Amino acid sequence: MIGSFIRNGFDRSAFFVILVLVAAAFVVPALALYTTPASPFHIPGYAIPLMGKYLTYGLLALSVGLIWGYCGILSLGHGAFFALGGYAMGMYLMRQIGTRGVYGDPVLPDFMVFLNWDELPVAWYGFQSFPYAMLMVVLAPGILAFVFGWFAFRSRVTGVYLSIITQAMTFALMLGFFRNNLGFGGNNGLTDFKDILGFNIQAPETRAALFAASALALALAYLICKSIISSRFGKVIVAIRDAESRTRFLGYRVENYKLVVWVLSACMAGIAGALYVPQVGIINPGEFEPANSIEVVIWVAVGGRGLLVGPIVGAIVVNFAKSWFTTGALAPYWLFALGGLFVGVTLFLPKGIMGTLGGGWTALKQRRASAAAEAGVSVTDTDGPDGGRLKTEPAE
Amino acid sequence: MSGPETETLLYLDGVSVSFDGFKALNELSLIIQAGEMRAIIGPNGAGKTTMMDVVTGKTRPDTGTIYFDGNVDLTKLDEASIAELGIGRKFQKPTVFQHHTVWDNLELALAGRRGTFAALFRREGSSERERIEELLGIIRLGELRDMEAANLSHGQKQWLEIGMLLAQEPKLLLVDEPAAGMTDAETEATADLLKEIAKEKSVVVVEHDMTFVRALGVKVTVLHEGSVLSEGTIDHVSEDPRVIEVYLGR
Ligand SMILES: Nc1ncnc2c1ncn2[C@@H]1O[C@H](COP(=O)(O)OP(=O)(O)OP(=O)(O)O)[C@@H](O)[C@H]1O
Ligand SMILES: [Mg+2]
């Protein structure tokens, strides 16, 4: 069952995307660890967590692309799920510090000692265990998404109203996490991590492993998303995107379908957050900022939401540009550039980078195919760039 | 609670719906027998589409009762449950899944399990493929099976939507203005298609085109201001002075 589910989604384009990610997972760490700085192929150590961070953003963007591009749900609050996953990982990392904190308390993280707390809040129980923390990485965003989606989809909140309440959700969480007495470190958040699974978090090998984990997680998530959109479930969510009431009158429970993709997407965002935190070394309530979630939507739009690779490419390209921009004299103008990029893409590349490239590719193949047909050769391979299984364009 | 136990398939009694004080349906009563085909006509705003909305669960009536298939109270159910009971609907504005192919549109409509889990893991079987082939023949879109529905002509979309209705295998089809925007030849073919369908199913057709209604040759109900103005054969209603006044005479 699972086998045929995966086989269904595993076409040529999926193979290519997964190949690139898996290759990156091994080649990039190898180049960083086993080449000398003199080598032209050397990747400097500082670049690894940076690139790893881009990949986690890619995963976050993929989660938004799945629900927005394929189910028409525009979330302006996905940063919240990312941050919750990040906090779950951060709590594990905090508890690994142990007696190495400034106050040397074996159980309580520094900020709790500082606040004169004398016992660990219940929410922190269990986080010394890595498997438990990883479960929470998925469950915390998953449960929030389930509760939110249950009410929102059942009461048929759609379109811009839904977007607004997702934004309100992340804003409310931000305010909550800023408060010291919520017990998650207040506005300083969680930081000063020492090690993960017993390995020094700063060591080049650990960073390389985290990079590889991010690339593999992205590859796996991509494969799952691809299989979903290639299944009948995928056809139903596209149907919901294009004609929701038609789908209802055919007897589909639209709210259930939306809930399933929504929760899945939130869990993916949570995993992205969990991989992000050890690579950047901090998680604070700023991650819940509404602006962050809006930025994700821009990455998706820039990359193209009609295809699953679009959001990934968009996240990497925009963040690479951001790093490049904000380290130079142009730093103060980054937000203008981002805004300009969004407007430009919306006006001139409504299908985003990948949608436009893909469209050109399909057109070229069609031209070749018809030329070949004229020449009397039968062309069986009519797959588009995304397998041709699901031709999607951004919903109106 | 039990409704009337007859050969009645659909039973509406005293159904009223108002939008901001405006009565779109006003004490509407209507009975459709099992196996019957009924044409519904009436001026714009008479409440024809609203009648379909209350039957299919899109709009809740303010008062009145609606029973289906004996004693199933439709006013308590949502769209998906009503569809599952066997009521299919074609919208006034043809509504198909634009970015899906003709084939996929039919596949999605095909009767069967609608759960999320089944949709993730089940694959299309050979009996389903045969059924889709058969439907493609009926709606004459076999050649266009791989075309995206967005690229179909208006008339072809209407046909595809009728095909999707059939794929659902409903007991009752509610068809809202199937001939709108069609050429004369297409209109005629559509009337034939509906007559063919009506041999096995109950059908309610809303239509403005009188030639079309005449071609169907069935009992006609005239709606006006949310209630039944006249009922009978096409000749009977077209001679009714009230019908001539509010509808035909204009
Ligand atoms: N959701 C709604 N909100 C407000 N008014 C509505 C709504 N739906 C229908 N109406 C009004 O109810 C009346 C009946 O509308 P309905 O669509 O049922 O008419 P109809 O008989 O189908 O007309 P037509 O032949 O133009 O399709 C109209 O005046 C319409 O404006
Ligand atoms: Mg109408």
Coordinates of N, CA and C in Angstrom, one line a residue, chain B residues 3-186:
Chain B
G3 N -41.7 10.5 7.5 CA -42.4 11.3 6.5 C -43.4 10.5 5.8
P4 N -44.0 11.0 4.7 CA -45.0 10.2 4.0 C -44.4 9.0 3.3
E5 N -45.1 7.9 3.5 CA -44.6 6.6 2.9 C -45.3 6.3 1.6
T6 N -44.8 6.8 0.5 CA -45.4 6.5 -0.8 C -44.3 6.3 -1.8
E7 N -44.6 6.3 -3.0 CA -43.6 6.3 -4.1 C -42.9 7.6 -4.3
T8 N -43.2 8.5 -3.3 CA -42.6 9.8 -3.4 C -41.1 9.8 -3.2
L9 N -40.3 10.4 -4.1 CA -38.9 10.4 -3.9 C -38.5 11.7 -3.1
L10 N -39.0 12.8 -3.6 CA -38.7 14.1 -2.9 C -40.0 14.8 -2.5
Y11 N -40.0 15.2 -1.3 CA -41.2 15.8 -0.8 C -40.9 17.1 -0.1
L12 N -41.4 18.2 -0.6 CA -41.1 19.5 0.0 C -42.5 20.1 0.5
D13 N -42.6 20.5 1.7 CA -43.8 21.1 2.2 C -43.6 22.3 3.0
G14 N -44.3 23.4 2.5 CA -44.2 24.7 3.2 C -42.8 25.2 3.4
V15 N -42.0 25.1 2.4 CA -40.6 25.5 2.6 C -40.4 27.0 2.3
S16 N -39.9 27.7 3.3 CA -39.6 29.2 3.1 C -38.2 29.5 3.4
V17 N -37.6 30.4 2.6 CA -36.3 30.9 2.8 C -36.3 32.3 2.6
S18 N -35.8 33.1 3.5 CA -35.6 34.5 3.2 C -34.2 35.0 3.4
F19 N -33.9 35.9 2.5 CA -32.5 36.6 2.5 C -32.8 38.0 2.9
D20 N -32.3 38.4 4.1 CA -32.5 39.8 4.5 C -34.0 40.3 4.4
G21 N -34.9 39.4 4.7 CA -36.3 39.8 4.7 C -37.0 39.5 3.3
F22 N -36.1 39.3 2.3 CA -36.7 39.0 1.0 C -37.0 37.5 0.9
K23 N -38.3 37.1 0.6 CA -38.6 35.7 0.6 C -38.3 35.1 -0.8
A24 N -37.2 34.4 -0.8 CA -36.8 33.7 -2.1 C -37.7 32.5 -2.3
L25 N -38.0 31.8 -1.2 CA -39.0 30.7 -1.3 C -40.1 31.0 -0.3
N26 N -41.3 30.8 -0.8 CA -42.5 31.2 0.1 C -43.5 30.1 0.2
E27 N -43.4 29.3 1.3 CA -44.3 28.2 1.4 C -44.3 27.3 0.2
L28 N -43.2 26.9 -0.3 CA -43.1 26.1 -1.5 C -43.4 24.6 -1.1
S29 N -44.3 24.0 -1.9 CA -44.6 22.6 -1.7 C -44.4 21.9 -3.1
L30 N -43.8 20.8 -3.1 CA -43.5 20.2 -4.4 C -43.3 18.7 -4.1
I31 N -43.8 17.8 -5.0 CA -43.6 16.4 -4.8 C -43.0 15.8 -6.1
I32 N -42.0 15.1 -6.0 CA -41.4 14.4 -7.2 C -41.5 12.9 -6.9
Q33 N -42.1 12.2 -7.8 CA -42.3 10.7 -7.7 C -41.0 10.0 -8.1
A34 N -40.8 8.8 -7.6 CA -39.7 8.0 -8.0 C -39.8 7.8 -9.5
G35 N -38.7 7.9 -10.2 CA -38.7 7.7 -11.7 C -39.3 8.8 -12.5
E36 N -39.7 9.9 -11.9 CA -40.3 11.0 -12.6 C -39.3 11.9 -13.2
M37 N -39.6 12.6 -14.3 CA -38.8 13.7 -14.7 C -39.7 14.9 -14.7
R38 N -39.2 16.0 -14.1 CA -40.0 17.2 -13.9 C -39.2 18.4 -14.5
A39 N -40.0 19.2 -15.2 CA -39.3 20.5 -15.6 C -39.8 21.6 -14.8
I40 N -38.9 22.5 -14.4 CA -39.3 23.7 -13.6 C -39.0 24.9 -14.4
I41 N -40.0 25.8 -14.6 CA -39.7 27.0 -15.2 C -40.2 28.2 -14.3
G42 N -39.9 29.4 -14.8 CA -40.3 30.5 -14.0 C -39.4 31.7 -14.2
P43 N -39.8 32.9 -14.0 CA -39.0 34.1 -14.3 C -37.7 34.1 -13.5
N44 N -36.8 35.0 -13.8 CA -35.6 35.2 -13.1 C -35.9 35.6 -11.6
G45 N -35.2 35.0 -10.7 CA -35.5 35.3 -9.3 C -36.7 34.6 -8.7
A46 N -37.3 33.6 -9.4 CA -38.5 32.9 -9.0 C -38.2 32.0 -7.8
G47 N -36.9 31.7 -7.7 CA -36.5 30.8 -6.5 C -36.1 29.4 -7.0
K48 N -35.9 29.2 -8.3 CA -35.6 27.9 -8.8 C -34.3 27.3 -8.3
T49 N -33.3 28.2 -8.4 CA -32.0 27.7 -7.9 C -32.0 27.6 -6.4
T50 N -32.7 28.5 -5.7 CA -32.8 28.4 -4.2 C -33.5 27.1 -3.8
M51 N -34.5 26.6 -4.6 CA -35.1 25.4 -4.3 C -34.1 24.2 -4.3
M52 N -33.2 24.3 -5.3 CA -32.1 23.2 -5.4 C -31.1 23.4 -4.2
D53 N -30.9 24.6 -3.8 CA -30.0 24.9 -2.7 C -30.5 24.3 -1.4
V54 N -31.9 24.4 -1.2 CA -32.4 23.8 0.1 C -32.4 22.3 0.0
V55 N -32.6 21.7 -1.2 CA -32.7 20.3 -1.3 C -31.3 19.7 -1.1
T56 N -30.3 20.4 -1.6 CA -28.9 19.8 -1.5 C -28.1 20.2 -0.3
G57 N -28.8 21.0 0.6 CA -28.1 21.3 1.9 C -27.3 22.5 1.8
K58 N -27.3 23.2 0.7 CA -26.4 24.5 0.7 C -27.1 25.6 1.5
T59 N -28.4 25.6 1.4 CA -29.1 26.6 2.2 C -30.1 25.9 3.1
R60 N -30.2 26.4 4.4 CA -31.1 25.8 5.3 C -32.5 26.6 5.2
P61 N -33.6 25.8 5.1 CA -34.9 26.6 5.0 C -35.2 27.1 6.4
D62 N -35.9 28.3 6.4 CA -36.3 28.9 7.7 C -37.4 28.0 8.3
T63 N -38.4 27.6 7.4 CA -39.4 26.7 7.9 C -39.7 25.7 6.8
G64 N -40.5 24.7 7.1 CA -40.9 23.7 6.2 C -40.2 22.4 6.3
T65 N -40.7 21.4 5.6 CA -40.0 20.1 5.7 C -39.6 19.6 4.4
I66 N -38.5 18.8 4.3 CA -38.0 18.2 3.1 C -37.7 16.8 3.4
Y67 N -38.4 15.9 2.7 CA -38.0 14.5 2.9 C -37.6 13.9 1.6
F68 N -36.6 12.9 1.7 CA -36.1 12.2 0.5 C -36.3 10.8 0.8
D69 N -36.7 10.1 -0.3 CA -36.7 8.6 -0.2 C -37.5 8.1 1.0
G70 N -38.7 8.6 1.2 CA -39.5 8.1 2.3 C -39.3 9.0 3.5
N71 N -38.4 8.7 4.4 CA -38.4 9.5 5.6 C -37.0 10.1 6.0
V72 N -36.2 10.4 5.0 CA -34.9 11.0 5.4 C -35.1 12.5 5.4
D73 N -34.9 13.1 6.5 CA -35.1 14.6 6.6 C -33.9 15.3 6.1
L74 N -34.0 15.9 5.0 CA -32.8 16.6 4.4 C -32.4 17.9 5.1
T75 N -33.3 18.5 5.8 CA -33.0 19.7 6.5 C -31.9 19.6 7.6
K76 N -31.7 18.3 7.9 CA -30.7 18.1 9.0 C -29.4 17.7 8.5
L77 N -29.2 17.5 7.2 CA -28.0 17.0 6.7 C -27.1 18.0 6.0
D78 N -25.8 17.7 5.9 CA -24.9 18.6 5.1 C -24.8 18.1 3.6
E79 N -24.1 18.9 2.8 CA -24.0 18.6 1.4 C -23.5 17.2 1.1
A80 N -22.4 16.9 1.8 CA -21.7 15.6 1.5 C -22.7 14.4 1.9
S81 N -23.4 14.5 3.0 CA -24.3 13.4 3.3 C -25.4 13.3 2.3
I82 N -25.9 14.5 1.9 CA -27.0 14.5 0.9 C -26.6 13.9 -0.4
A83 N -25.4 14.2 -0.8 CA -24.8 13.7 -2.0 C -24.7 12.1 -1.9
E84 N -24.2 11.7 -0.7 CA -24.1 10.3 -0.5 C -25.4 9.5 -0.5
L85 N -26.5 10.2 -0.1 CA -27.8 9.6 -0.1 C -28.3 9.3 -1.6
G86 N -27.7 10.1 -2.5 CA -28.1 9.9 -3.9 C -28.7 11.1 -4.6
I87 N -28.3 12.3 -4.2 CA -28.9 13.4 -4.9 C -27.7 14.1 -5.5
G88 N -27.7 14.2 -6.9 CA -26.6 14.9 -7.6 C -27.2 16.2 -8.1
R89 N -26.2 17.1 -8.4 CA -26.7 18.4 -8.8 C -25.8 19.0 -9.8
K90 N -26.4 19.6 -10.8 CA -25.6 20.4 -11.8 C -25.9 21.9 -11.6
F91 N -24.8 22.6 -11.5 CA -25.0 24.1 -11.1 C -25.5 24.8 -12.4
Q92 N -26.0 26.0 -12.1 CA -26.5 26.9 -13.1 C -25.3 27.3 -14.0
K93 N -24.3 27.8 -13.3 CA -23.0 28.1 -14.1 C -22.2 26.8 -14.1
P94 N -21.9 26.3 -15.3 CA -21.2 25.0 -15.3 C -20.0 25.0 -14.4
T95 N -19.9 24.1 -13.5 CA -18.8 24.0 -12.6 C -18.1 22.7 -12.7
V96 N -16.9 22.7 -13.3 CA -16.1 21.5 -13.4 C -14.8 21.9 -12.8
F97 N -13.9 20.9 -12.6 CA -12.6 21.1 -12.1 C -11.7 21.6 -13.2
Q98 N -11.5 22.8 -13.3 CA -10.8 23.4 -14.4 C -9.4 22.8 -14.7
H99 N -8.6 22.6 -13.7 CA -7.3 22.1 -13.9 C -7.1 20.6 -13.9
H100 N -8.2 19.9 -13.9 CA -8.2 18.5 -14.1 C -8.6 18.1 -15.5
T101 N -8.1 17.0 -15.9 CA -8.6 16.5 -17.3 C -10.0 16.1 -17.2
V102 N -10.6 15.9 -18.4 CA -12.0 15.4 -18.5 C -12.0 14.0 -17.7
W103 N -11.0 13.2 -18.0 CA -11.0 11.9 -17.3 C -11.0 12.0 -15.8
D104 N -10.1 12.9 -15.3 CA -10.0 13.0 -13.8 C -11.3 13.6 -13.2
N105 N -11.9 14.5 -14.0 CA -13.2 15.0 -13.5 C -14.2 13.9 -13.2
L106 N -14.2 13.0 -14.2 CA -15.2 11.9 -14.1 C -14.7 11.0 -13.0
E107 N -13.4 10.7 -12.9 CA -12.9 9.8 -11.9 C -13.3 10.3 -10.5
L108 N -13.1 11.6 -10.3 CA -13.4 12.2 -9.0 C -14.9 12.0 -8.6
A109 N -15.7 12.1 -9.6 CA -17.2 12.0 -9.4 C -17.7 10.6 -9.2
L110 N -16.9 9.6 -9.6 CA -17.3 8.3 -9.6 C -17.8 7.8 -8.2
A111 N -18.9 7.1 -8.2 CA -19.5 6.6 -6.9 C -18.4 5.8 -6.2
G112 N -18.4 5.8 -4.9 CA -17.4 5.0 -4.2 C -17.0 5.7 -2.9
R113 N -16.0 5.2 -2.3 CA -15.6 5.7 -1.0 C -15.0 7.1 -1.1
R114 N -15.4 7.9 -0.2 CA -15.0 9.3 -0.2 C -14.0 9.7 0.9
G115 N -13.6 8.8 1.7 CA -12.7 9.1 2.8 C -11.3 9.5 2.4
T116 N -10.6 10.2 3.3 CA -9.3 10.7 3.0 C -8.3 9.5 2.9
F117 N -8.5 8.5 3.8 CA -7.5 7.4 3.8 C -7.5 6.6 2.5
A118 N -8.8 6.3 2.1 CA -8.9 5.6 0.8 C -8.4 6.4 -0.3
A119 N -8.6 7.7 -0.3 CA -8.1 8.5 -1.4 C -6.6 8.6 -1.5
L120 N -5.9 8.4 -0.3 CA -4.5 8.4 -0.3 C -3.9 7.2 -0.9
F121 N -4.5 6.0 -0.6 CA -3.8 4.8 -0.9 C -4.5 3.9 -1.9
R122 N -5.8 4.2 -2.3 CA -6.4 3.4 -3.3 C -6.1 3.8 -4.7
R123 N -6.0 2.8 -5.6 CA -5.8 3.1 -7.0 C -7.0 2.8 -7.8
E124 N -7.0 3.4 -8.9 CA -8.2 3.3 -9.8 C -8.2 1.8 -10.4
G125 N -9.4 1.2 -10.3 CA -9.5 -0.2 -10.7 C -10.0 -0.3 -12.1
S126 N -10.0 -1.5 -12.7 CA -10.3 -1.7 -14.1 C -11.8 -1.4 -14.3
S127 N -12.7 -1.8 -13.3 CA -14.1 -1.6 -13.4 C -14.4 -0.1 -13.4
E128 N -13.6 0.7 -12.7 CA -13.7 2.1 -12.7 C -13.4 2.7 -14.1
R129 N -12.3 2.2 -14.6 CA -11.9 2.6 -16.0 C -13.0 2.4 -17.0
E130 N -13.6 1.2 -16.9 CA -14.6 0.8 -17.9 C -15.8 1.8 -17.7
R131 N -16.2 2.1 -16.5 CA -17.3 3.0 -16.2 C -17.0 4.4 -16.8
I132 N -15.7 4.8 -16.6 CA -15.4 6.2 -17.2 C -15.5 6.2 -18.7
E133 N -15.0 5.1 -19.3 CA -15.0 5.0 -20.7 C -16.5 5.1 -21.2
E134 N -17.4 4.3 -20.5 CA -18.8 4.3 -20.8 C -19.4 5.7 -20.7
L135 N -19.0 6.4 -19.7 CA -19.6 7.8 -19.5 C -19.0 8.7 -20.6
L136 N -17.8 8.5 -20.9 CA -17.2 9.4 -22.0 C -18.0 9.2 -23.3
G137 N -18.4 8.0 -23.5 CA -19.2 7.7 -24.7 C -20.6 8.4 -24.6
I138 N -21.2 8.4 -23.4 CA -22.5 9.0 -23.3 C -22.5 10.5 -23.4
I139 N -21.5 11.1 -22.9 CA -21.4 12.6 -23.0 C -20.6 13.0 -24.2
R140 N -20.1 12.1 -25.0 CA -19.4 12.4 -26.3 C -18.2 13.2 -26.1
L141 N -17.4 12.9 -25.1 CA -16.2 13.6 -24.9 C -15.0 12.6 -24.9
G142 N -15.2 11.5 -25.5 CA -14.1 10.5 -25.5 C -12.8 11.0 -26.1
E143 N -12.9 11.7 -27.2 CA -11.7 12.3 -27.9 C -11.0 13.2 -27.0
L144 N -11.7 13.9 -26.1 CA -11.1 15.0 -25.3 C -10.7 14.5 -23.9
R145 N -10.6 13.2 -23.7 CA -10.5 12.7 -22.3 C -9.3 13.3 -21.6
D146 N -8.2 13.6 -22.3 CA -7.0 14.1 -21.7 C -6.9 15.6 -21.7
M147 N -7.9 16.3 -22.2 CA -7.9 17.7 -22.2 C -8.2 18.3 -20.8
E148 N -7.6 19.4 -20.5 CA -7.9 20.0 -19.2 C -9.3 20.6 -19.4
A149 N -10.1 20.5 -18.3 CA -11.5 21.0 -18.5 C -11.6 22.5 -18.8
A150 N -10.6 23.2 -18.3 CA -10.6 24.6 -18.6 C -10.7 25.0 -20.1
N151 N -10.2 24.0 -20.9 CA -10.1 24.3 -22.3 C -11.3 23.9 -23.1
L152 N -12.3 23.3 -22.4 CA -13.5 22.9 -23.1 C -14.4 24.1 -23.4
S153 N -15.3 23.9 -24.4 CA -16.3 24.9 -24.7 C -17.3 24.9 -23.6
H154 N -18.1 25.9 -23.6 CA -19.2 26.1 -22.6 C -20.1 24.8 -22.6
G155 N -20.5 24.5 -23.8 CA -21.4 23.3 -24.0 C -20.8 22.1 -23.5
Q156 N -19.5 21.9 -23.9 CA -18.8 20.7 -23.4 C -18.7 20.6 -21.9
K157 N -18.5 21.8 -21.3 CA -18.4 21.8 -19.8 C -19.8 21.3 -19.2
Q158 N -20.9 21.8 -19.8 CA -22.2 21.4 -19.4 C -22.3 19.9 -19.4
W159 N -21.9 19.4 -20.5 CA -22.0 17.9 -20.7 C -21.1 17.2 -19.7
L160 N -19.9 17.7 -19.5 CA -19.0 17.0 -18.6 C -19.6 17.0 -17.2
E161 N -20.3 18.1 -16.9 CA -20.9 18.2 -15.5 C -22.0 17.2 -15.4
I162 N -22.8 17.0 -16.5 CA -23.8 16.0 -16.5 C -23.2 14.6 -16.4
G163 N -22.1 14.4 -17.1 CA -21.4 13.1 -17.0 C -20.9 12.9 -15.5
M164 N -20.5 13.9 -14.9 CA -20.0 13.8 -13.5 C -21.2 13.4 -12.6
L165 N -22.4 14.0 -12.9 CA -23.6 13.7 -12.2 C -23.9 12.2 -12.3
L166 N -23.8 11.7 -13.6 CA -24.1 10.3 -13.8 C -23.1 9.4 -13.1
A167 N -21.9 9.9 -13.1 CA -20.8 9.1 -12.4 C -21.1 8.8 -10.9
Q168 N -21.8 9.8 -10.4 CA -22.1 9.7 -8.9 C -23.2 8.6 -8.7
E169 N -23.9 8.2 -9.8 CA -25.0 7.3 -9.7 C -26.0 7.7 -8.6
P170 N -26.6 8.9 -8.8 CA -27.6 9.3 -7.9 C -28.9 8.7 -8.2
K171 N -29.9 8.9 -7.2 CA -31.2 8.5 -7.5 C -32.0 9.6 -8.1
L172 N -31.6 10.8 -7.7 CA -32.3 12.0 -8.1 C -31.2 13.0 -8.7
L173 N -31.5 13.5 -9.9 CA -30.6 14.5 -10.5 C -31.3 15.9 -10.5
L174 N -30.6 16.9 -10.0 CA -31.2 18.2 -10.1 C -30.3 19.0 -11.1
V175 N -30.9 19.4 -12.2 CA -30.1 19.9 -13.3 C -30.6 21.4 -13.5
D176 N -29.7 22.3 -13.2 CA -30.0 23.7 -13.3 C -29.6 24.3 -14.7
E177 N -30.5 24.6 -15.5 CA -30.3 25.2 -16.8 C -29.2 24.6 -17.6
P178 N -29.4 23.3 -18.0 CA -28.4 22.6 -18.7 C -28.2 23.1 -20.2
A179 N -29.1 23.8 -20.7 CA -29.0 24.2 -22.1 C -28.5 25.6 -22.3
A180 N -28.3 26.3 -21.2 CA -27.8 27.7 -21.2 C -26.5 27.7 -22.0
G181 N -26.5 28.7 -23.0 CA -25.3 28.9 -23.8 C -25.0 27.8 -24.8
M182 N -26.0 27.0 -25.1 CA -25.8 25.9 -26.1 C -26.4 26.3 -27.5
T183 N -25.8 25.7 -28.5 CA -26.4 25.9 -29.8 C -27.7 25.1 -29.9
D184 N -28.5 25.3 -31.0 CA -29.7 24.6 -31.1 C -29.5 23.1 -31.2
A185 N -28.5 22.7 -31.9 CA -28.2 21.3 -32.0 C -27.8 20.7 -30.7
E186 N -26.9 21.4 -30.0 CA -26.5 20.9 -28.7 C -27.7 20.8 -27.7

